[in-house]
PDB file of C-alpha atoms in Angstrom:
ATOM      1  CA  UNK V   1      54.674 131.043 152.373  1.00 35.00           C
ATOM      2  CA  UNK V   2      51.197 130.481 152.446  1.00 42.00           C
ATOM      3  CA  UNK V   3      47.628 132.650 152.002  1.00 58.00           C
ATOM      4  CA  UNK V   4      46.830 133.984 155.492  1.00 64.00           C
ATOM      5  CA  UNK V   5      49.951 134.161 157.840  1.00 77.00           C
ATOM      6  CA  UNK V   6      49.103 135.412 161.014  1.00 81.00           C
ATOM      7  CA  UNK V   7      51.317 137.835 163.176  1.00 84.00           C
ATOM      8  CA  UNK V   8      52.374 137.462 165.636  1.00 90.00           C
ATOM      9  CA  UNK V   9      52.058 133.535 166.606  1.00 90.00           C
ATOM     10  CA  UNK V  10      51.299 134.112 170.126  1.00 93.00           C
ATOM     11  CA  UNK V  11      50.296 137.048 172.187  1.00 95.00           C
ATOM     12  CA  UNK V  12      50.018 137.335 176.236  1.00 96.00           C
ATOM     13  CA  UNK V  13      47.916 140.042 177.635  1.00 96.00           C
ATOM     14  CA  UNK V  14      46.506 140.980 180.658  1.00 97.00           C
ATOM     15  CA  UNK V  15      43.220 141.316 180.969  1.00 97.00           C
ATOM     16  CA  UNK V  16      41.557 144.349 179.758  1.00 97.00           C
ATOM     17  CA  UNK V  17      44.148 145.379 177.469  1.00 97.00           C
ATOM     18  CA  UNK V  18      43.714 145.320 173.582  1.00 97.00           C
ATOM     19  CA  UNK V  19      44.935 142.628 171.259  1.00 97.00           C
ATOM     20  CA  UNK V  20      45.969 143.182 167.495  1.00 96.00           C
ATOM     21  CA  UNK V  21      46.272 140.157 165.375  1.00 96.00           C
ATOM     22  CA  UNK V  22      47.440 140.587 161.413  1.00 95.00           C
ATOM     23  CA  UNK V  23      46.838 138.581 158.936  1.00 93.00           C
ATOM     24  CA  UNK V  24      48.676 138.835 155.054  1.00 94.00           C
ATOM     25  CA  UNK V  25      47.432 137.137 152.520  1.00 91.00           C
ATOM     26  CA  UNK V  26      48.638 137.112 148.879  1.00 88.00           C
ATOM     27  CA  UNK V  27      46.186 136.867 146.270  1.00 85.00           C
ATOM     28  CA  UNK V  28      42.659 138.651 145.413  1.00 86.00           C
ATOM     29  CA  UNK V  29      39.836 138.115 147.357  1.00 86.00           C
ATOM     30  CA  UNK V  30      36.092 138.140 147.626  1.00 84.00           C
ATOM     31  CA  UNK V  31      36.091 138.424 151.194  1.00 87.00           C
ATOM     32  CA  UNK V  32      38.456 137.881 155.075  1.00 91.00           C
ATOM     33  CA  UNK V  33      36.589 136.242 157.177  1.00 92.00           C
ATOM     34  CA  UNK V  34      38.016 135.625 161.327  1.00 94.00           C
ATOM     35  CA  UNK V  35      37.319 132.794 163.465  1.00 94.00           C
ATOM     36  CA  UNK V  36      38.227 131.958 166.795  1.00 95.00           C
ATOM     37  CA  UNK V  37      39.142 127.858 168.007  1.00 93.00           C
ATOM     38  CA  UNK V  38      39.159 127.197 172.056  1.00 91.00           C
ATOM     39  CA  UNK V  39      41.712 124.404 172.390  1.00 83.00           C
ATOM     40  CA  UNK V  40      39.997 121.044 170.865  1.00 77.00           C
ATOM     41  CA  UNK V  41      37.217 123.151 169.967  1.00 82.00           C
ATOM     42  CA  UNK V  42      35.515 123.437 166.583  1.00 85.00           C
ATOM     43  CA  UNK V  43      35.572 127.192 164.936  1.00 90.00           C
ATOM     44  CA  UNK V  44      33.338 129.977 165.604  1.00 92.00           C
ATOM     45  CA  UNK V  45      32.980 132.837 163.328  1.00 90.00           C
ATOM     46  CA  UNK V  46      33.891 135.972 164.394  1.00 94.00           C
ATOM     47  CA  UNK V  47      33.471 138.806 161.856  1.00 93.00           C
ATOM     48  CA  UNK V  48      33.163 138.731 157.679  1.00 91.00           C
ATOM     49  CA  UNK V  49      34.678 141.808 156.216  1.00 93.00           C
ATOM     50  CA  UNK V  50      34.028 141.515 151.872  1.00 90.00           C
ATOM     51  CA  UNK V  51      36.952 142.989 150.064  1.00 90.00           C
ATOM     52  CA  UNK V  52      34.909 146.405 149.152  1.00 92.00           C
ATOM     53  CA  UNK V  53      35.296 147.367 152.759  1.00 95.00           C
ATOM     54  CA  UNK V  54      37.888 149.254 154.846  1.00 97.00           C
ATOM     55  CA  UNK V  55      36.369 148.692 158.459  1.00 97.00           C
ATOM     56  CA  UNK V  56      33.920 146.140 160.277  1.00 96.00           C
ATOM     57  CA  UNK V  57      32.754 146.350 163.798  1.00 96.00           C
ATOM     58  CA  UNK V  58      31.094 143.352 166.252  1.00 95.00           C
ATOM     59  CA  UNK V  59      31.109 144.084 169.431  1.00 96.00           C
ATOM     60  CA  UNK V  60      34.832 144.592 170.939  1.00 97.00           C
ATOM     61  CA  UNK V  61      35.802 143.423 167.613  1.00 97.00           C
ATOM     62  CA  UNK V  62      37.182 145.681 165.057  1.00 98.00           C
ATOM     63  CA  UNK V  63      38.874 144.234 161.555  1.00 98.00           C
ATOM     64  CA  UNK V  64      40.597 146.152 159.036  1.00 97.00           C
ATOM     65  CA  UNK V  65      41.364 145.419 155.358  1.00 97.00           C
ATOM     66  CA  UNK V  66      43.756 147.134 153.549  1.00 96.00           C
ATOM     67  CA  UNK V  67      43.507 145.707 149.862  1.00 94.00           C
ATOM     68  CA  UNK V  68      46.743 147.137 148.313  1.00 95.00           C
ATOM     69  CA  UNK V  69      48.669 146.103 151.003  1.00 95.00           C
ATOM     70  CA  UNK V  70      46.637 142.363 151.212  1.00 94.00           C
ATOM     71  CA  UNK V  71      46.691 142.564 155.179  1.00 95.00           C
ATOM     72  CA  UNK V  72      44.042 142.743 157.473  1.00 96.00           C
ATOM     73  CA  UNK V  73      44.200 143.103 161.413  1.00 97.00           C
ATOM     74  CA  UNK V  74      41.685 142.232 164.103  1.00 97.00           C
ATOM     75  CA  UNK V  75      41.647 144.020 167.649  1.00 98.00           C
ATOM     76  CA  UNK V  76      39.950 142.679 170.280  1.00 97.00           C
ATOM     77  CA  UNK V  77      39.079 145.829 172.692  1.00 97.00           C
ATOM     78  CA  UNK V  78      39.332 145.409 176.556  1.00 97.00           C
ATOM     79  CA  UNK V  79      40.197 141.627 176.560  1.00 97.00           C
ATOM     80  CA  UNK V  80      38.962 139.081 178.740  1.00 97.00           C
ATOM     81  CA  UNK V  81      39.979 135.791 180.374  1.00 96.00           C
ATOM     82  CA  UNK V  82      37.078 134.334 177.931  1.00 96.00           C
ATOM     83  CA  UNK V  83      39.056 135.540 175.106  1.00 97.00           C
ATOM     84  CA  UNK V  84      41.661 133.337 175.356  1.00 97.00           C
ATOM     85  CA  UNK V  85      41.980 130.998 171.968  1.00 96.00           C
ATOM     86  CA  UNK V  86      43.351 130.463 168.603  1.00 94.00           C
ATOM     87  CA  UNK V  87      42.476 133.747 166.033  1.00 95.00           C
ATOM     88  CA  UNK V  88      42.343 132.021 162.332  1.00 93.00           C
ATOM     89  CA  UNK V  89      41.732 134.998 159.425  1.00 93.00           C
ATOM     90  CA  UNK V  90      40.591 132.956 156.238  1.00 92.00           C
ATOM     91  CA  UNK V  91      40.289 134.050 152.905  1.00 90.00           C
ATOM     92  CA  UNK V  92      37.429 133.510 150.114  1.00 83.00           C
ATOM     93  CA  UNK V  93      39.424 133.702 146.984  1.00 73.00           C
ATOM     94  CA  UNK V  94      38.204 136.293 143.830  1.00 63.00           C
ATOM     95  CA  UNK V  95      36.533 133.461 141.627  1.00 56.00           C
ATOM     96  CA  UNK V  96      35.563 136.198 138.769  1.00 57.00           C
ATOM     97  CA  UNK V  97      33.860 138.582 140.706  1.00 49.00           C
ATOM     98  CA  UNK V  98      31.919 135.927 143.422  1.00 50.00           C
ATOM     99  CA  UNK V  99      32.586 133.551 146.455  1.00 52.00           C
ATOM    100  CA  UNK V 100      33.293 130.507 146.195  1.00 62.00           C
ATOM    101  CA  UNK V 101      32.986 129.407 149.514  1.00 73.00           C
ATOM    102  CA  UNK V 102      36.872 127.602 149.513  1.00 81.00           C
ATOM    103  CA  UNK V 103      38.320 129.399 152.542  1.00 88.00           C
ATOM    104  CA  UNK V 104      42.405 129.426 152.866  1.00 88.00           C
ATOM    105  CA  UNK V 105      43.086 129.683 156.377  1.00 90.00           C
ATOM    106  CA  UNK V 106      46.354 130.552 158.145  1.00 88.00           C
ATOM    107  CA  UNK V 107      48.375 129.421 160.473  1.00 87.00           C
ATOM    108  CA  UNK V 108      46.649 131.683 163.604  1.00 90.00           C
ATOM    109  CA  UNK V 109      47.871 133.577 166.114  1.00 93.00           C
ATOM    110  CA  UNK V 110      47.408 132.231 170.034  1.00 94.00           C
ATOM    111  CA  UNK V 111      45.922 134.580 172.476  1.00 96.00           C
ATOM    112  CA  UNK V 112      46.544 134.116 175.862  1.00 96.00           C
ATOM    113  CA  UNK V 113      44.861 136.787 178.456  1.00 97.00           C
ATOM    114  CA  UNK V 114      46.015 136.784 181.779  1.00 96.00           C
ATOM    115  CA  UNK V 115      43.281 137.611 184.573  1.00 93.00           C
TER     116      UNK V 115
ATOM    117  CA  UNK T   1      18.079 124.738 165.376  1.00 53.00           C
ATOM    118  CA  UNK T   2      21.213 122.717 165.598  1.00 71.00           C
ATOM    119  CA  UNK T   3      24.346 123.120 164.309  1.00 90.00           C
ATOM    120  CA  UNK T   4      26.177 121.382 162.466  1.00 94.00           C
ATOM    121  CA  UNK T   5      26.959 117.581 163.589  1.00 95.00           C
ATOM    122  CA  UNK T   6      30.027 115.386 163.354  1.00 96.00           C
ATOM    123  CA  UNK T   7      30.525 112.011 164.226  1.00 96.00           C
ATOM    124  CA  UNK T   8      32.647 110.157 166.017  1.00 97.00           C
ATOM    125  CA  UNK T   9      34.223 113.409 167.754  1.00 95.00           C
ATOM    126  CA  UNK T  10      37.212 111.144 168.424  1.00 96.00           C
ATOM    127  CA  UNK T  11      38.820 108.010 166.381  1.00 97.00           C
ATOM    128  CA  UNK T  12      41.138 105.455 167.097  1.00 98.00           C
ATOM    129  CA  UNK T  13      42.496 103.607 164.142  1.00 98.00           C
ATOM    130  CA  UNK T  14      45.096 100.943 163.246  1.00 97.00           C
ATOM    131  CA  UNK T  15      47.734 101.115 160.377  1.00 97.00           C
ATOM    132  CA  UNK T  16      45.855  99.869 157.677  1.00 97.00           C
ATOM    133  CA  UNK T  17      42.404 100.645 158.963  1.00 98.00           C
ATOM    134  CA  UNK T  18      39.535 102.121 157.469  1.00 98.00           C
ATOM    135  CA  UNK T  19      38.228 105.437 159.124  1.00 98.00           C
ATOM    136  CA  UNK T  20      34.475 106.696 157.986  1.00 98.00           C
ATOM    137  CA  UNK T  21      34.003 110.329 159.541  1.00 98.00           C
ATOM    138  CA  UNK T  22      30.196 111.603 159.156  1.00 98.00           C
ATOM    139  CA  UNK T  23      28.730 115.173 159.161  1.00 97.00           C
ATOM    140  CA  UNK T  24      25.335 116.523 159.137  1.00 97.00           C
ATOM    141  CA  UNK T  25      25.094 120.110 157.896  1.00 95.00           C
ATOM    142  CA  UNK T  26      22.978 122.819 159.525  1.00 92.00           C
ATOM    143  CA  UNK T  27      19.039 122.257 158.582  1.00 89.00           C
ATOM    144  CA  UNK T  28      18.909 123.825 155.398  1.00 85.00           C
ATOM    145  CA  UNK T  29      22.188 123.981 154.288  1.00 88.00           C
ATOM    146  CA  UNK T  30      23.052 122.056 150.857  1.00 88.00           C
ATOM    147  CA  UNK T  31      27.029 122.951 150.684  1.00 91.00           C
ATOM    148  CA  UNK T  32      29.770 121.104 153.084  1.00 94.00           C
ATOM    149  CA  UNK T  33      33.098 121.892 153.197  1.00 94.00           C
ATOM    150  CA  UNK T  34      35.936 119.307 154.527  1.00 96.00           C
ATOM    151  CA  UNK T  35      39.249 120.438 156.452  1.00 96.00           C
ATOM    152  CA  UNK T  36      41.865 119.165 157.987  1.00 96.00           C
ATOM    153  CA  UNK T  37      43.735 120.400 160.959  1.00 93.00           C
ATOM    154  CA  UNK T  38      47.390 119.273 161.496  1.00 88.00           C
ATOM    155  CA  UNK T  39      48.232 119.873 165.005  1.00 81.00           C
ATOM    156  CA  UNK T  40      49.655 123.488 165.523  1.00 76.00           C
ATOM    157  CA  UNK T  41      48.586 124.302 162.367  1.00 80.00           C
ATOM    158  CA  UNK T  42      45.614 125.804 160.510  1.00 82.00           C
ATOM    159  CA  UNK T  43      42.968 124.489 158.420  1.00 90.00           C
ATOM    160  CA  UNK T  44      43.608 123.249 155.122  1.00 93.00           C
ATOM    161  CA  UNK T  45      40.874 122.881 153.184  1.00 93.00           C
ATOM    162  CA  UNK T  46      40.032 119.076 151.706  1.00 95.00           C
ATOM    163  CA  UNK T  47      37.090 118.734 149.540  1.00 95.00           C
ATOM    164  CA  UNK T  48      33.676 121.067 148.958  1.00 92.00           C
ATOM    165  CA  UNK T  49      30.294 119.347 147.904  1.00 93.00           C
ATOM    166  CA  UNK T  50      26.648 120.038 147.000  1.00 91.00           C
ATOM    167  CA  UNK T  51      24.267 117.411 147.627  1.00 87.00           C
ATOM    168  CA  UNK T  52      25.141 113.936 145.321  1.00 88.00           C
ATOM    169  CA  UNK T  53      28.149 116.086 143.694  1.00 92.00           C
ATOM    170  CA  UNK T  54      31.654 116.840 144.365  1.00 93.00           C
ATOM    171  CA  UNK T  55      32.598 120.696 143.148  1.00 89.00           C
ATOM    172  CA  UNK T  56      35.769 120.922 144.150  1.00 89.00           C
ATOM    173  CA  UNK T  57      38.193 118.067 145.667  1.00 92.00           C
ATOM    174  CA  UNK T  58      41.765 119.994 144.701  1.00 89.00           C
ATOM    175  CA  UNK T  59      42.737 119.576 148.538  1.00 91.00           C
ATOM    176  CA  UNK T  60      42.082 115.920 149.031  1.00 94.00           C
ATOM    177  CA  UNK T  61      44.930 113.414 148.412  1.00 94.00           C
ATOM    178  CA  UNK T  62      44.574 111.624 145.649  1.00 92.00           C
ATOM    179  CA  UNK T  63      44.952 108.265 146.342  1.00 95.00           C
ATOM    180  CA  UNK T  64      43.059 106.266 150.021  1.00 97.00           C
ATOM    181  CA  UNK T  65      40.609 109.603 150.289  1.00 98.00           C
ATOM    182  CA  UNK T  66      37.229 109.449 149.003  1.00 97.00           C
ATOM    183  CA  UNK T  67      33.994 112.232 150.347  1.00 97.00           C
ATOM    184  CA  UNK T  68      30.123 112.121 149.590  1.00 96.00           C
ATOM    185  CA  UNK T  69      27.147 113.881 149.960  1.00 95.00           C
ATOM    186  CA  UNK T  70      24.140 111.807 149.284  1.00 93.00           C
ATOM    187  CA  UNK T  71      20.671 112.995 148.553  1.00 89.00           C
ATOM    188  CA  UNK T  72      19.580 111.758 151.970  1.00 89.00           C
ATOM    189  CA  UNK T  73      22.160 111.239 155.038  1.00 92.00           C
ATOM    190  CA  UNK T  74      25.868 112.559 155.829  1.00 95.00           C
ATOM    191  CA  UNK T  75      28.197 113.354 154.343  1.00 97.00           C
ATOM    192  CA  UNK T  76      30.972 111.099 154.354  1.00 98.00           C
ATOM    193  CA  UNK T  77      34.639 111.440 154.590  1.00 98.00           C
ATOM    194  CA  UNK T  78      36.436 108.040 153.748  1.00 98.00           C
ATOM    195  CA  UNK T  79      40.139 107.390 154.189  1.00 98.00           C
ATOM    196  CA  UNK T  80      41.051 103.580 153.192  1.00 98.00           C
ATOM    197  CA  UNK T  81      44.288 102.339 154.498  1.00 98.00           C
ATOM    198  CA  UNK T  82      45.484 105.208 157.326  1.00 97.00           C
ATOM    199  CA  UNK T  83      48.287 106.188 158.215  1.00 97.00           C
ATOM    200  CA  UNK T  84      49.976 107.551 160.961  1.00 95.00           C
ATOM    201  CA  UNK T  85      49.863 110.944 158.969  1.00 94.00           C
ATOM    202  CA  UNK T  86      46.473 110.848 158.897  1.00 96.00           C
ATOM    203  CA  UNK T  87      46.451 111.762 162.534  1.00 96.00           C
ATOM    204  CA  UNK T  88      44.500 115.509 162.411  1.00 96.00           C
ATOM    205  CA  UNK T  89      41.699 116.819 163.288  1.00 96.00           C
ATOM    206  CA  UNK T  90      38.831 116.624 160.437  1.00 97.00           C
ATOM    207  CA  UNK T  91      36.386 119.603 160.331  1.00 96.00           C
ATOM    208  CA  UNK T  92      33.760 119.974 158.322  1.00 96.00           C
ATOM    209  CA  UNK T  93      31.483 123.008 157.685  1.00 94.00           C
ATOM    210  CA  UNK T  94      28.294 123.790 155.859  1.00 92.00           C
ATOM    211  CA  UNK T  95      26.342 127.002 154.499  1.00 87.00           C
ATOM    212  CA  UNK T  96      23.318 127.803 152.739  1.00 82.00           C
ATOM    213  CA  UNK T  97      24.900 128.857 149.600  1.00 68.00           C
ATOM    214  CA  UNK T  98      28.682 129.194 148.182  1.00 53.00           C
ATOM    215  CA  UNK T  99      28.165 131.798 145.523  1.00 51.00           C
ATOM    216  CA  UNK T 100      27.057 135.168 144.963  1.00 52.00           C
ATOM    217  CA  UNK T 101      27.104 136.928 148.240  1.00 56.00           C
ATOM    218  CA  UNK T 102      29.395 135.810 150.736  1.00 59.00           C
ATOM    219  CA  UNK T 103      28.151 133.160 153.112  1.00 72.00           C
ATOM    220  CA  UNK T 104      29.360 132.449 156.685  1.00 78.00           C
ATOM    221  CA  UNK T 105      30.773 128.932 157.146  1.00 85.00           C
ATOM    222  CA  UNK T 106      29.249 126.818 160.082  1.00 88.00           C
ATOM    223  CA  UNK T 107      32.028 124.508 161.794  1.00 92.00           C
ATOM    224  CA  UNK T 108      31.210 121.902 163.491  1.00 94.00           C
ATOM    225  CA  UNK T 109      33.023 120.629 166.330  1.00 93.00           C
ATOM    226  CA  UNK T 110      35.460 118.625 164.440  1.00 95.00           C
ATOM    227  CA  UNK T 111      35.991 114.364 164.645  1.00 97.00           C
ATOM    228  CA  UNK T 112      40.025 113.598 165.726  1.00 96.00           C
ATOM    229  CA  UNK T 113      41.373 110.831 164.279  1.00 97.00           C
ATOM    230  CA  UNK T 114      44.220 109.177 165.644  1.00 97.00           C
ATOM    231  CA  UNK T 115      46.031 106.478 163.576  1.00 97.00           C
ATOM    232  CA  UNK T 116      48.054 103.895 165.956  1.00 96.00           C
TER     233      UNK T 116
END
């Protein structure tokens, strides 16, 4: 399987509920970064979280790393229509200590909120 | 400020064809990354240059795939010959800096190439 699998593949809320997206990934990192993709969109970054933290907030976006476990999870508090895309988590590989800038993404997970 | 540029956003090529997909990174950004989406999947990363030098080209085919960056212009992602599995979506991205302290990638908004 492959750095970055996100879990689930799809998730349909209603609006104004939360959303939890994971993401494992399987070898050491320098940092997890999220993006989001609208359908035939290009990416937008979402949140960078470098492997020295636990816990990153943006907004109504909170992401978690958990480096023993290599899994991180985004929620996406109160969701709106808006909100609706593909969620990518990406990894910056551990090149000795510094980034390399050579992200792994995974598959994503597709959100879906209902009005 | 804009962001960064691609062009053609979309691409219609013949077996056999040539396809020449351009990017323009961010104003001030000397790193571009190349990816390629497969539909339904996510990005896979191609090729990652510096300005007249390749770094890093462990995810680019070997053979029909060729990227620059020149000292002045686009960069420029070459595939000789397509193929119907060529058919993706080719991102590229950009960023001020690749090592030492983590940079955000810029995306831009991605050229689809669809070989016929």
């Amino acid at each position: 399987s492959q750095q970055g699998e996100e879990d689930p593949q799809a998730l349909s809320i209603q609006e104004g509920e939360n959303a939890t997206m994971n993401c494992s990934y399987k070898t050491s990192i320098n940092n997890l970064q999220w993006y989001r993709q609208n359908s035939g969109r290009g990416l937008v970054h979402l949140i960078l979280i470098r492997s020295n933290e636990r816990e990153k907030h943006s907004g109504r976006l909170r992401v978690t790393l958990d480096t023993s476990k290599k899994s991180s999870s985004l929620l996406i508090t109160a969701s709106r229509a808006a909100d609706t895309a593909s969620y990518f988590c990406a990894t910056d590989a551990d090149a000795g200590g510094t980034s390399y800038g050579k992200l792994t993404f995974g598959q994503g997970t597709i959100l879906t909120v209902h009005p | 400020n804009a962001g960064v540029m691609q062009n053609p956003r979309h691409l219609v090529r013949r077996r056999g064809q040539e396809a020449r997909l351009r990017c323009s990174p961010m104003k001030g950004h000397s790193h571009v990354y190349w990816y390629r989406q497969l539909p339904e999947e996510g990005l896979k990363f191609m090729v990652y240059l510096q300005k007249e030098n390749i770094i890093d080209e462990s995810g680019m085919p070997k053979e029909r795939f060729s990227a620059e960056f020149p000292k002045e212009g686009p960069s420029i992602l070459r595939i000789q010959q397509v193929v119907r599995g060529d058919s993706a979506a080719y991102f590229c991205a950009s960023s001020p800096q690749a090592s030492g302290a983590p940079y955000e990638q810029y995306f831009g908004p991605g050229t689809r190439l669809t070989v016929t």
